[in-house]
PDB file of C-alpha atoms in Angstrom:
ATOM      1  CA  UNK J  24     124.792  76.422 101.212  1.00  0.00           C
ATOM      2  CA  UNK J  25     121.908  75.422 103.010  1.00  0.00           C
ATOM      3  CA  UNK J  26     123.067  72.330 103.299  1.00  0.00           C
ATOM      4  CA  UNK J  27     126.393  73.179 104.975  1.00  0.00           C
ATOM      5  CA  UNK J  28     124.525  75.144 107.211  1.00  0.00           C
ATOM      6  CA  UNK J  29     123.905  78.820 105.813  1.00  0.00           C
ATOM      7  CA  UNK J  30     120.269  80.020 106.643  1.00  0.00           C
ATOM      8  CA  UNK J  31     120.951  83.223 105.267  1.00  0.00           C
ATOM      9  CA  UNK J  32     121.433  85.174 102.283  1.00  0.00           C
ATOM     10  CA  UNK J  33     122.440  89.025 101.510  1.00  0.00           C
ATOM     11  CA  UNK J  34     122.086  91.101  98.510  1.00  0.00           C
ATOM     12  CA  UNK J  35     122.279  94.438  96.912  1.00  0.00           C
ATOM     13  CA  UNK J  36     120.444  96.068  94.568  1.00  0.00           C
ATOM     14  CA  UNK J  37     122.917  95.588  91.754  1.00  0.00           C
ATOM     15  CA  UNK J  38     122.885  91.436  92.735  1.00  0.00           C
ATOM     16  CA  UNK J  39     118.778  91.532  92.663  1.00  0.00           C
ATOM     17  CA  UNK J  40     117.168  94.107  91.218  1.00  0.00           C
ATOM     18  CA  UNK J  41     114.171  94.704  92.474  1.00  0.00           C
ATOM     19  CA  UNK J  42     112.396  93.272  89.427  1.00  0.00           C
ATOM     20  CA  UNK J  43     113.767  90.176  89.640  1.00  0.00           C
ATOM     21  CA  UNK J  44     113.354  89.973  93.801  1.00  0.00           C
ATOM     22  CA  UNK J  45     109.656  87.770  93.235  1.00  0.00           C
ATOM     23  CA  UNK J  46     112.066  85.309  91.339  1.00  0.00           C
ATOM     24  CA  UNK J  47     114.804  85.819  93.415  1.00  0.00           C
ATOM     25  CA  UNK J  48     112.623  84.461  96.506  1.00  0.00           C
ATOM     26  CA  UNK J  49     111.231  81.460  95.105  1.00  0.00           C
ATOM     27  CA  UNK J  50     114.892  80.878  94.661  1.00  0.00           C
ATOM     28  CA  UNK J  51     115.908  80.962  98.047  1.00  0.00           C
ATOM     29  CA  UNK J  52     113.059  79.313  99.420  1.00  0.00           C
ATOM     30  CA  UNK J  53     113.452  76.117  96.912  1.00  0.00           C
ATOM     31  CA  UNK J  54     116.933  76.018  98.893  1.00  0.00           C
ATOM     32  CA  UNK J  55     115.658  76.708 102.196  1.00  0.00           C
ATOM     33  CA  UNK J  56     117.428  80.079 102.056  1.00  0.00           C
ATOM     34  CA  UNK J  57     116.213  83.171 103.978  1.00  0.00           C
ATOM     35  CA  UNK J  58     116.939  86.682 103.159  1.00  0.00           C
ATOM     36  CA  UNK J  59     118.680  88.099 105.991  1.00  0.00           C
ATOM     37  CA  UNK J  60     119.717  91.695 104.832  1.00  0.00           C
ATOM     38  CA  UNK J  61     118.924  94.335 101.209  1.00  0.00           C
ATOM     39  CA  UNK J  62     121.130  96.930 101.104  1.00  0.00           C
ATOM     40  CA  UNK J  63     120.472  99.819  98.054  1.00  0.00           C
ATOM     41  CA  UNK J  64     123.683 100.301  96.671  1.00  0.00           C
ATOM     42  CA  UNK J  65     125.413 104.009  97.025  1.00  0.00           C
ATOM     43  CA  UNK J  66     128.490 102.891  95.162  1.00  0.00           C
ATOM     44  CA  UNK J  67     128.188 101.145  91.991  1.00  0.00           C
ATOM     45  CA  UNK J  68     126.468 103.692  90.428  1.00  0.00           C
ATOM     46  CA  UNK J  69     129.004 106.212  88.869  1.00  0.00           C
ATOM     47  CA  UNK J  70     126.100 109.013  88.909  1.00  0.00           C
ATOM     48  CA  UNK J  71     126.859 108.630  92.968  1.00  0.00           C
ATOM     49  CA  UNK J  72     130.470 109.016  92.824  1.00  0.00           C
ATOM     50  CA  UNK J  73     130.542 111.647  95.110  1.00  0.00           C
ATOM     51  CA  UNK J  74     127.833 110.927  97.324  1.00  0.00           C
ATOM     52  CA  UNK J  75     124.103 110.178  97.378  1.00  0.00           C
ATOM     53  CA  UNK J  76     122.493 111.482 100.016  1.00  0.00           C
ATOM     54  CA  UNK J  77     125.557 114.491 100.893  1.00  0.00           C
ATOM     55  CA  UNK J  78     125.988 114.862  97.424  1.00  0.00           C
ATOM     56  CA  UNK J  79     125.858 118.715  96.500  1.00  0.00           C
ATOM     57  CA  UNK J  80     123.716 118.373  93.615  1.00  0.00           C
ATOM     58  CA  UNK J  81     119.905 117.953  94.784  1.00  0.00           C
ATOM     59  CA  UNK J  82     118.973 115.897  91.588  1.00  0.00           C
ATOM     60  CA  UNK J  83     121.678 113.251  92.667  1.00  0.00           C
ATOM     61  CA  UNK J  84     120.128 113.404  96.486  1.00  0.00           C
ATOM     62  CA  UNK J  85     116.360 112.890  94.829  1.00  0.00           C
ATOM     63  CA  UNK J  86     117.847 110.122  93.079  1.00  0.00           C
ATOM     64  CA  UNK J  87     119.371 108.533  95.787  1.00  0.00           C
ATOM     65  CA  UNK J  88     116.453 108.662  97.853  1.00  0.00           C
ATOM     66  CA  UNK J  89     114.197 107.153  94.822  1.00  0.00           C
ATOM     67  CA  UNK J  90     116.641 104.681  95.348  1.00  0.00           C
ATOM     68  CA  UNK J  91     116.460 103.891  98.959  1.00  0.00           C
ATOM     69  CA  UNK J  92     113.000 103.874  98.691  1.00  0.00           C
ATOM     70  CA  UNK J  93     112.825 101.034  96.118  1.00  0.00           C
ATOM     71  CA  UNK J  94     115.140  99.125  98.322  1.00  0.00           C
ATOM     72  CA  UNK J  95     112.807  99.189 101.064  1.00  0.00           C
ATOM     73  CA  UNK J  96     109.907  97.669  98.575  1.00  0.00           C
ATOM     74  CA  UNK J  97     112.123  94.964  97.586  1.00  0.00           C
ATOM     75  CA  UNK J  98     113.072  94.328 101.524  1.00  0.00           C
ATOM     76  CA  UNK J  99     109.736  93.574 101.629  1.00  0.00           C
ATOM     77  CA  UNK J 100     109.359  91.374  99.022  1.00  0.00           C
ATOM     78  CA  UNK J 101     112.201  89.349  99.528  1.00  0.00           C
ATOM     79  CA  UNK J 102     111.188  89.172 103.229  1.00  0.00           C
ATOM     80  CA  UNK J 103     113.737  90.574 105.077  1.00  0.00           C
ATOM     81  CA  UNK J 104     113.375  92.269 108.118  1.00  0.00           C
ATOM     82  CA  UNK J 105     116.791  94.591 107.946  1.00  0.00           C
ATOM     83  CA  UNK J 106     117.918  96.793 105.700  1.00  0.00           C
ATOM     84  CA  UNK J 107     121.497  97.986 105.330  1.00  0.00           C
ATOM     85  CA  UNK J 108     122.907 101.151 104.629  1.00  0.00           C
ATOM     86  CA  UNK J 109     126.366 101.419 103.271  1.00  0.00           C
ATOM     87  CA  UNK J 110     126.487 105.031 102.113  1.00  0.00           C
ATOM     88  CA  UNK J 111     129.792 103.899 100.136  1.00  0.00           C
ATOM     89  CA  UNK J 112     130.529 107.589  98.374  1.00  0.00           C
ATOM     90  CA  UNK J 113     129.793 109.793 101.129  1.00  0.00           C
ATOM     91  CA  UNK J 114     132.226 111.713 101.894  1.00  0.00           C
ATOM     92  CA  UNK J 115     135.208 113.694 100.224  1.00  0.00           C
ATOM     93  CA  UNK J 116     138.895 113.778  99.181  1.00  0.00           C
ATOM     94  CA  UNK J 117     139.586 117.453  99.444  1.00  0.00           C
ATOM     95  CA  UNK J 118     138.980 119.587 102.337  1.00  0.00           C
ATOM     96  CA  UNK J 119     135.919 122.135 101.927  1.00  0.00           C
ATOM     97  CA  UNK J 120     135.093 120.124  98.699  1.00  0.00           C
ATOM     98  CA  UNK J 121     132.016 119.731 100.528  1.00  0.00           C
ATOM     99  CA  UNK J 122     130.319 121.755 103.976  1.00  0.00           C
ATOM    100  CA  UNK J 123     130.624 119.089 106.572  1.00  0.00           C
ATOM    101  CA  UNK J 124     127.776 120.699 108.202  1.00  0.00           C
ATOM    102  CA  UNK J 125     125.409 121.007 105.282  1.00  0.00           C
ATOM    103  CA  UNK J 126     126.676 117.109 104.428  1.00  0.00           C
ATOM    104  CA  UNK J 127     125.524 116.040 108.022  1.00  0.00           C
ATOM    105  CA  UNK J 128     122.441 117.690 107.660  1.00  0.00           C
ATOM    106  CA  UNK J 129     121.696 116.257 104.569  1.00  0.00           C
ATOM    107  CA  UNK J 130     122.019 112.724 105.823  1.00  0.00           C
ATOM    108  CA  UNK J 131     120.072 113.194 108.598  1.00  0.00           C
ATOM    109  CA  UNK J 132     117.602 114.526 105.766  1.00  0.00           C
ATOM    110  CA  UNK J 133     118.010 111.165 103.780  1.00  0.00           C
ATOM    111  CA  UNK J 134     117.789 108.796 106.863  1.00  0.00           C
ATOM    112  CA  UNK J 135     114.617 110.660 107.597  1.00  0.00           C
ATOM    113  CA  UNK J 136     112.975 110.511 104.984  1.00  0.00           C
ATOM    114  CA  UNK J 137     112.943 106.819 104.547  1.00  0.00           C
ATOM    115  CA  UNK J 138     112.904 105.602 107.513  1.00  0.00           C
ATOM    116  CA  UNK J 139     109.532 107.589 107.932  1.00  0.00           C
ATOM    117  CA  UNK J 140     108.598 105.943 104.055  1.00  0.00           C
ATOM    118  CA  UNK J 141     109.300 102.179 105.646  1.00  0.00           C
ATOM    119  CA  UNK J 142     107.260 103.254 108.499  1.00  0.00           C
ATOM    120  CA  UNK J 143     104.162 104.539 106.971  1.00  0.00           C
ATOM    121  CA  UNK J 144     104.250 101.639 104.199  1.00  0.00           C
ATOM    122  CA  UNK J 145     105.028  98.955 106.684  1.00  0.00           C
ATOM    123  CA  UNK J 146     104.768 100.159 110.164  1.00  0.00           C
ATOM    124  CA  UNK J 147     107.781  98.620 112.251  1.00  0.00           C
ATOM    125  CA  UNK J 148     108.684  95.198 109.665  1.00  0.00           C
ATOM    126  CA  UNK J 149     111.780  96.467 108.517  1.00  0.00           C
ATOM    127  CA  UNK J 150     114.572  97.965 110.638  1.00  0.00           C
ATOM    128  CA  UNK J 151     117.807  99.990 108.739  1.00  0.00           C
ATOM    129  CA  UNK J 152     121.150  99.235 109.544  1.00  0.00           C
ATOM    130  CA  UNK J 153     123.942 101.642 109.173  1.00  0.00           C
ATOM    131  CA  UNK J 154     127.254 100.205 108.177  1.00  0.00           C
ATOM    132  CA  UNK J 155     129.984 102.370 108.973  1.00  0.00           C
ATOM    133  CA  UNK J 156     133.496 101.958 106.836  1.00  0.00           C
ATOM    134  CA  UNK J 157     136.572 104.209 107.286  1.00  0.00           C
ATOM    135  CA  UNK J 158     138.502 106.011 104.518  1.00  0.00           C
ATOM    136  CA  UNK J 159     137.821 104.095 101.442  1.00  0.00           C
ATOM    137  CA  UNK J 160     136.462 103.876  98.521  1.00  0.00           C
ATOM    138  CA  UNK J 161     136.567 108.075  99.840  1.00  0.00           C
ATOM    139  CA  UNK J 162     139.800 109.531 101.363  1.00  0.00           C
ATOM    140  CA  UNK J 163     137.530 110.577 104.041  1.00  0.00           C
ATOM    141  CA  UNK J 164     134.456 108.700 104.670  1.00  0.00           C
ATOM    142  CA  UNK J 165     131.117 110.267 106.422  1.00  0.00           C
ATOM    143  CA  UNK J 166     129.553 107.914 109.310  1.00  0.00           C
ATOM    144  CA  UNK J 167     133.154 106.296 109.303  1.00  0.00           C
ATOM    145  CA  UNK J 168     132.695 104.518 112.569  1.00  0.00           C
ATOM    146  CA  UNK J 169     129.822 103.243 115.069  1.00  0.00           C
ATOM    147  CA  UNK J 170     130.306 106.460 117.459  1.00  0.00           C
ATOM    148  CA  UNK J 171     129.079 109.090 114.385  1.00  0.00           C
ATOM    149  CA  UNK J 172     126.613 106.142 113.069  1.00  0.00           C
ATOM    150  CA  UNK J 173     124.981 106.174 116.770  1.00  0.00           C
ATOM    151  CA  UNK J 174     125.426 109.975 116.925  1.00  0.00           C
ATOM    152  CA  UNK J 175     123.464 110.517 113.890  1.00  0.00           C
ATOM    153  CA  UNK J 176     120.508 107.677 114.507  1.00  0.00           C
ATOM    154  CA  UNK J 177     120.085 110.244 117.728  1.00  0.00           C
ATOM    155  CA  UNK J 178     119.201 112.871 115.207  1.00  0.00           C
ATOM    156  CA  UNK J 179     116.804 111.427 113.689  1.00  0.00           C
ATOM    157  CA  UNK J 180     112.707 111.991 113.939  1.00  0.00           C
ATOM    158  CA  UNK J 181     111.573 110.209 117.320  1.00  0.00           C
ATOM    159  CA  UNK J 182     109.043 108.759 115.504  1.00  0.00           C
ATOM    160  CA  UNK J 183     111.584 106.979 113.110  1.00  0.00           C
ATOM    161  CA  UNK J 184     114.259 106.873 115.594  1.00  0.00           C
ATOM    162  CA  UNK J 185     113.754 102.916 117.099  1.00  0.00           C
ATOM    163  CA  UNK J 186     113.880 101.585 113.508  1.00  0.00           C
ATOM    164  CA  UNK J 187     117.621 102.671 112.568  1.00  0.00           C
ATOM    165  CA  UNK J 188     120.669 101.093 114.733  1.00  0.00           C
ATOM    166  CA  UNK J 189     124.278 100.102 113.255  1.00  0.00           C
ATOM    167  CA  UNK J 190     125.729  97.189 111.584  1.00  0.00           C
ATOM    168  CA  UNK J 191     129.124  96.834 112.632  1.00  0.00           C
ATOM    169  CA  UNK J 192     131.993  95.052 110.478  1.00  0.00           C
ATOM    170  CA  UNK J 193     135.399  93.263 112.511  1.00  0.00           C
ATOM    171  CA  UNK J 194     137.235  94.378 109.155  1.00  0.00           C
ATOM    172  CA  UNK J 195     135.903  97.783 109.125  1.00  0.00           C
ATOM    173  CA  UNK J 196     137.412  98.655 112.894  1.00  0.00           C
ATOM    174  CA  UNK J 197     140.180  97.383 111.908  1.00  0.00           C
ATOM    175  CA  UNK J 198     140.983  99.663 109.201  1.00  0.00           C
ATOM    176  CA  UNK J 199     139.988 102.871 111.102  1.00  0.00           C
ATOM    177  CA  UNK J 200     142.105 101.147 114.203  1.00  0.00           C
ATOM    178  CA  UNK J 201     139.652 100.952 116.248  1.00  0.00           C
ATOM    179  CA  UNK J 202     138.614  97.446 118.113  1.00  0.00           C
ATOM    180  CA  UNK J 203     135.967  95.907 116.519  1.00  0.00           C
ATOM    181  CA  UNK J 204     134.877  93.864 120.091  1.00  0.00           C
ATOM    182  CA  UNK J 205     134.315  97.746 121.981  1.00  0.00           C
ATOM    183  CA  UNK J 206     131.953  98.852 118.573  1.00  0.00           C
ATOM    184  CA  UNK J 207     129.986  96.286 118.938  1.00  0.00           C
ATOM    185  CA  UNK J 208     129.733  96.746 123.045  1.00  0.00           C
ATOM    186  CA  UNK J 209     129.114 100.255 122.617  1.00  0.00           C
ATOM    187  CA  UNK J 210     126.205  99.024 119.690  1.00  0.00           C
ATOM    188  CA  UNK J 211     125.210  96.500 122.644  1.00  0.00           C
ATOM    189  CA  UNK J 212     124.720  98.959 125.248  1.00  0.00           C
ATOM    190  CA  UNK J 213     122.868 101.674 122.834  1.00  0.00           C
ATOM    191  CA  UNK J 214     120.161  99.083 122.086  1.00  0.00           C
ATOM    192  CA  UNK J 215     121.773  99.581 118.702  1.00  0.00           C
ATOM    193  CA  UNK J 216     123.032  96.125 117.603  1.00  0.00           C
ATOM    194  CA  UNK J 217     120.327  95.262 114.494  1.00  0.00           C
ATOM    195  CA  UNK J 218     122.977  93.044 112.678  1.00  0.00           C
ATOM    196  CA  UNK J 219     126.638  92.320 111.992  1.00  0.00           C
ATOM    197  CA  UNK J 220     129.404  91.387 110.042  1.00  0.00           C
ATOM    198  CA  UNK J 221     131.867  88.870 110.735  1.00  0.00           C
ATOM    199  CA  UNK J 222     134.951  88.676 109.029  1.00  0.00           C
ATOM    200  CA  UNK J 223     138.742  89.204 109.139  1.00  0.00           C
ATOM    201  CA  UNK J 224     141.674  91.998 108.523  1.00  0.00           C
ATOM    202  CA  UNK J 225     145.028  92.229 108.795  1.00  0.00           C
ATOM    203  CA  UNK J 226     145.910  95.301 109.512  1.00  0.00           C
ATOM    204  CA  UNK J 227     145.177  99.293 108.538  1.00  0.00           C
ATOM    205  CA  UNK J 228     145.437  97.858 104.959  1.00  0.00           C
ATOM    206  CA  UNK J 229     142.209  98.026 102.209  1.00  0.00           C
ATOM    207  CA  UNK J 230     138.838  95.753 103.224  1.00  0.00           C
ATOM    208  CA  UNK J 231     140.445  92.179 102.939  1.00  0.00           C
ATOM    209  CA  UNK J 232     136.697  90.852 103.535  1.00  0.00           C
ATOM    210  CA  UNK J 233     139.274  87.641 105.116  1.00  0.00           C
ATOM    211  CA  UNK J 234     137.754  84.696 106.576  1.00  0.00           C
ATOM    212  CA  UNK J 235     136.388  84.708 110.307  1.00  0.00           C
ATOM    213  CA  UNK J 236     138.565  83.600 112.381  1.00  0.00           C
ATOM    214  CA  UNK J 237     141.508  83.901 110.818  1.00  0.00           C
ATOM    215  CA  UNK J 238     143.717  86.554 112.127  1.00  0.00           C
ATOM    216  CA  UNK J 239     142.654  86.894 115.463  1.00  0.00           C
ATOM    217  CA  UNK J 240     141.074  84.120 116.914  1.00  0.00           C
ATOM    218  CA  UNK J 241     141.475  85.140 120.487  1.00  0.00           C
ATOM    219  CA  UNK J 242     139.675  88.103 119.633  1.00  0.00           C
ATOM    220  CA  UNK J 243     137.191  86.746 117.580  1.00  0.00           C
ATOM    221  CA  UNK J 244     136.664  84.411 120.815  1.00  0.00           C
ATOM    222  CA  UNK J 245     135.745  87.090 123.356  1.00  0.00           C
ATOM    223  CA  UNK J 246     133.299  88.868 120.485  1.00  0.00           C
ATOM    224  CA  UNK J 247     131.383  85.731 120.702  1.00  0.00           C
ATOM    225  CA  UNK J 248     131.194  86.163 124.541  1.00  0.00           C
ATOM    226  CA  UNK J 249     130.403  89.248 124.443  1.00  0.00           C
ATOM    227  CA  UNK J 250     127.796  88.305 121.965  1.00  0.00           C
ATOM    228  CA  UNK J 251     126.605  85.398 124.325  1.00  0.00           C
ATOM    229  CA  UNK J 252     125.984  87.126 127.195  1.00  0.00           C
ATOM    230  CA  UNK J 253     124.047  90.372 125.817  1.00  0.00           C
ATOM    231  CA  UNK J 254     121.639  87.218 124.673  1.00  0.00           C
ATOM    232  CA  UNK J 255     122.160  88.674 120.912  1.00  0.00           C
ATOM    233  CA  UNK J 256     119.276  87.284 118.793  1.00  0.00           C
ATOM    234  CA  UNK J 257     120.086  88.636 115.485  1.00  0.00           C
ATOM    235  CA  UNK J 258     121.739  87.157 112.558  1.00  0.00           C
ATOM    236  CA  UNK J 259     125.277  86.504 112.688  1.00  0.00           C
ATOM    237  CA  UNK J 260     126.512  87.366 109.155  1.00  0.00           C
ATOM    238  CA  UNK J 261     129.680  87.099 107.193  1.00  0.00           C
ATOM    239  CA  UNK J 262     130.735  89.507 104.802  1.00  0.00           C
ATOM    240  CA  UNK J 263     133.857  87.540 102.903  1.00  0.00           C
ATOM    241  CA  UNK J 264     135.293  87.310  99.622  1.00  0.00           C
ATOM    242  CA  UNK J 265     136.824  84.913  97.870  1.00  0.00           C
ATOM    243  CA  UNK J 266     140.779  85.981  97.006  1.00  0.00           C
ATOM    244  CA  UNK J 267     140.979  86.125  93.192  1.00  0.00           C
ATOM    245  CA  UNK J 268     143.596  83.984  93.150  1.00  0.00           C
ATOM    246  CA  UNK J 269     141.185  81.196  94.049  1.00  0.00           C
ATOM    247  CA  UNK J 270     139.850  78.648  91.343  1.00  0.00           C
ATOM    248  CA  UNK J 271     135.952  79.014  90.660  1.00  0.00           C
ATOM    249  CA  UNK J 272     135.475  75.520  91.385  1.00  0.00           C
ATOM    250  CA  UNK J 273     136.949  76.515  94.915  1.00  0.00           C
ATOM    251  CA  UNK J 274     134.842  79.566  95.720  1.00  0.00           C
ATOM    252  CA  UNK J 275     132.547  77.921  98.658  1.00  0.00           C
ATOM    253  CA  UNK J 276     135.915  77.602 100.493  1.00  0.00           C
ATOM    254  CA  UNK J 277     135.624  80.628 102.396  1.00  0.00           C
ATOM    255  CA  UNK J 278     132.064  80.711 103.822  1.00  0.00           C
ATOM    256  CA  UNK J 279     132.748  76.556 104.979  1.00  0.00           C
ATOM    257  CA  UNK J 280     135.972  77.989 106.811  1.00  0.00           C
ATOM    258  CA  UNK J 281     134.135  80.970 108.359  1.00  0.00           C
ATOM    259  CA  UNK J 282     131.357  78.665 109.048  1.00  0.00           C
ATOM    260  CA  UNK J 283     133.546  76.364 110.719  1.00  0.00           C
ATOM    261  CA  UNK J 284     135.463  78.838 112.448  1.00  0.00           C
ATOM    262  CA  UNK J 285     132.375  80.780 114.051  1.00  0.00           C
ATOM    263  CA  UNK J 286     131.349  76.728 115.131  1.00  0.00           C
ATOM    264  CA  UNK J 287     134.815  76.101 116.954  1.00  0.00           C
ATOM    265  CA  UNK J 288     134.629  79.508 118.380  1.00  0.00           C
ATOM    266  CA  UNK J 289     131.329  79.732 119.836  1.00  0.00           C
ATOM    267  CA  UNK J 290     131.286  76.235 121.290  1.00  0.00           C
ATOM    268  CA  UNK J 291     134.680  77.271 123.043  1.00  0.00           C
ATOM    269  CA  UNK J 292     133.093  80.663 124.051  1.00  0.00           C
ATOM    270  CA  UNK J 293     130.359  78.835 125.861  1.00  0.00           C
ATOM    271  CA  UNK J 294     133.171  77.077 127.884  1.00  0.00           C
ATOM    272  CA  UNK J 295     134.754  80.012 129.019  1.00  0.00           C
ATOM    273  CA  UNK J 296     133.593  80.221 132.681  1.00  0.00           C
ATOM    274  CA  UNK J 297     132.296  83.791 133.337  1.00  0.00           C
ATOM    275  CA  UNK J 298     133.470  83.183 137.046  1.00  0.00           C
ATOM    276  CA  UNK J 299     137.343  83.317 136.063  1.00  0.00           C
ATOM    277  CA  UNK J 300     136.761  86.017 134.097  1.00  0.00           C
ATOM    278  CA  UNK J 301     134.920  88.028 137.117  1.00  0.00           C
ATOM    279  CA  UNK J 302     137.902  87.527 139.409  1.00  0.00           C
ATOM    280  CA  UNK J 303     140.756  88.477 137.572  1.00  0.00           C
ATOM    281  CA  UNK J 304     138.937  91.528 136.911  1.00  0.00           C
ATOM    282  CA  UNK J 305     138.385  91.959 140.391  1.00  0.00           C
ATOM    283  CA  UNK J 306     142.004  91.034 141.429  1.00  0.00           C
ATOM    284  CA  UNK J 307     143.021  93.550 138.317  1.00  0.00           C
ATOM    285  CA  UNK J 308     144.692  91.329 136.254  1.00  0.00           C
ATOM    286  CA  UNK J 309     144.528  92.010 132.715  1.00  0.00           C
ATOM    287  CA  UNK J 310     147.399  89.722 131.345  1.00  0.00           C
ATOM    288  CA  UNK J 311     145.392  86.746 133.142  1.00  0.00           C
ATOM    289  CA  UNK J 312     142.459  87.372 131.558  1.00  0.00           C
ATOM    290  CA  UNK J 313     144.044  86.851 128.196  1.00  0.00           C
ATOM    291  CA  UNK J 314     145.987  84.055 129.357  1.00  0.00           C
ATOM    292  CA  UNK J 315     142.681  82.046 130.121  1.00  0.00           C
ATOM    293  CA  UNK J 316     141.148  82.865 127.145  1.00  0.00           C
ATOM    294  CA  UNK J 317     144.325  81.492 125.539  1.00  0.00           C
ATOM    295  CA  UNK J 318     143.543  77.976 127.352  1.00  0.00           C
ATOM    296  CA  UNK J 319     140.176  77.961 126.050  1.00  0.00           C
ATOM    297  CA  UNK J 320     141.107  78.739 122.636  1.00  0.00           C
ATOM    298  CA  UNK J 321     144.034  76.141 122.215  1.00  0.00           C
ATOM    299  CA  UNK J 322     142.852  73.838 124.958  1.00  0.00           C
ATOM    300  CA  UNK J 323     145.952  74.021 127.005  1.00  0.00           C
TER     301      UNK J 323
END
């Protein structure tokens, strides 16, 4: 992968335990990998089925936070300097199943209470991402979308508060109907973009995890723009999966076309002269503006 131009890798807790993360590193650095993101996983484990940190049992909440905690070690020792939350469970699939407000306040609990662990173990070297995902694996899904994950980062203990911003997925929008390019403005303009992940969906269906570039390329273009000129320095991740109707021996496929795709489109985003775009917004005209980003896309 390195070798085709990945720098990065991801991982949850499931993929590397934490005992194995010493291992794990001299792994990734024999390959000239870096660990870009850890992320404790709040799904796999059926004791968190409904919920980790809003769960209504407090020995499943402990439990959860035991587990957060770890995560953060092994951040550490794999090197990372974000760490992702997917709270995949949280959430419910029957109305007053849970107290929304109770739920809320628990999570605000939870985010707490590591983010002030990180910081008094290793001062400001590791930064948490939220990762917000609509209605599924739950019927309805708490911090669903980057609005509620920025609303409840401005809950948090000012003390703890820089270290936590949002980690926005195109496919994730997508299913909630949002637009995936506004989330990550509205991440931009918070100070709030800590990483993100590229990929593709099409439609309101279940999280395709499709290739980048793939179903809207004209979109995908003006991301990259938008990306280019808030001087973004993070990590530009992809969060894809191989269909399972692909052969093993065929499994790299998808991260060489993303790869490729985020190339093509961010060379032809740095072509897209700024000036045009400025005057057909001043001239109000809308249709123009995708029009030109039509020519730079095709090259027509």
């Amino acid at each position: 992968l390195a070798e085709a131009g990945m720098t990065y890798f991801e991982a949850h807790d499931v993929e590397i335990p934490a005992a194995d993360a010493a291992k794990a590193l001299k792994v990734a650095e024999a390959n000239g990998m870096t660990c870009g993101m850890y992320t404790p996983s709040f799904f796999a484990d059926p004791v968190f089925k409904d919920g980790a940190m809003s769960s209504n049992d407090a020995s499943i909440r402990a439990k959860g936070l035991a587990n957060a905690k770890l995560a953060v070690d092994t951040t550490h020792v794999l090197g990372a300097k974000t760490m992702v939350f997917w709270n995949g469970r949280e959430g419910f699939d029957f109305v007053l199943a849970k107290n929304g407000r109770d739920s809320f306040k628990r999570l605000v609990e939870g985010f707490n209470t590591v983010g002030h662990y990180a910081k008094e173990k290793y001062g400001d070297a590791i930064r948490f991402g939220i990762e917000p995902k609509p209605n599924e694996p739950r019927a309805n899904m708490y911090l669903a979308n980057v609005g509620e994950a920025l609303y409840l980062i401005s809950r948090l203990d000012s003390e703890i508060r820089h270290l936590f911003g949002v980690n926005p997925e195109t496919a994730h929008s997508r299913i909630a109907g949002l637009d995936f390019l506004w989330d990550v403005e509205m991440a931009l303009e918070a100070g709030k973009l800590f990483h993100i992940h590229l990929n593709s969906q099409d439609g309101q269906r279940y999280d395709q995890d499709l290739p980048f570039g793939y179903t809207e390329p004209l979109k995908d273009l003006a991301l990259l723009v938008v990306l280019q000129d808030a001087k973004y320095d993070g990590i530009v991740a992809f969060d894809v999966k191989a269909p399972r109707t692909e052969d093993s021996k065929h499994i790299k496929d998808i991260l060489e076309v993303s790869g490729n795709n985020l190339t093509w489109l961010w060379e032809r985003a740095l072509e897209v002269d700024r000036n045009v775009i400025a005057q057909l917004r001043s001239e109000n005209r809308c249709t123009a503006i995708s029009g030109y980003l039509a020519k730079c896309l095709y090259g027509r």
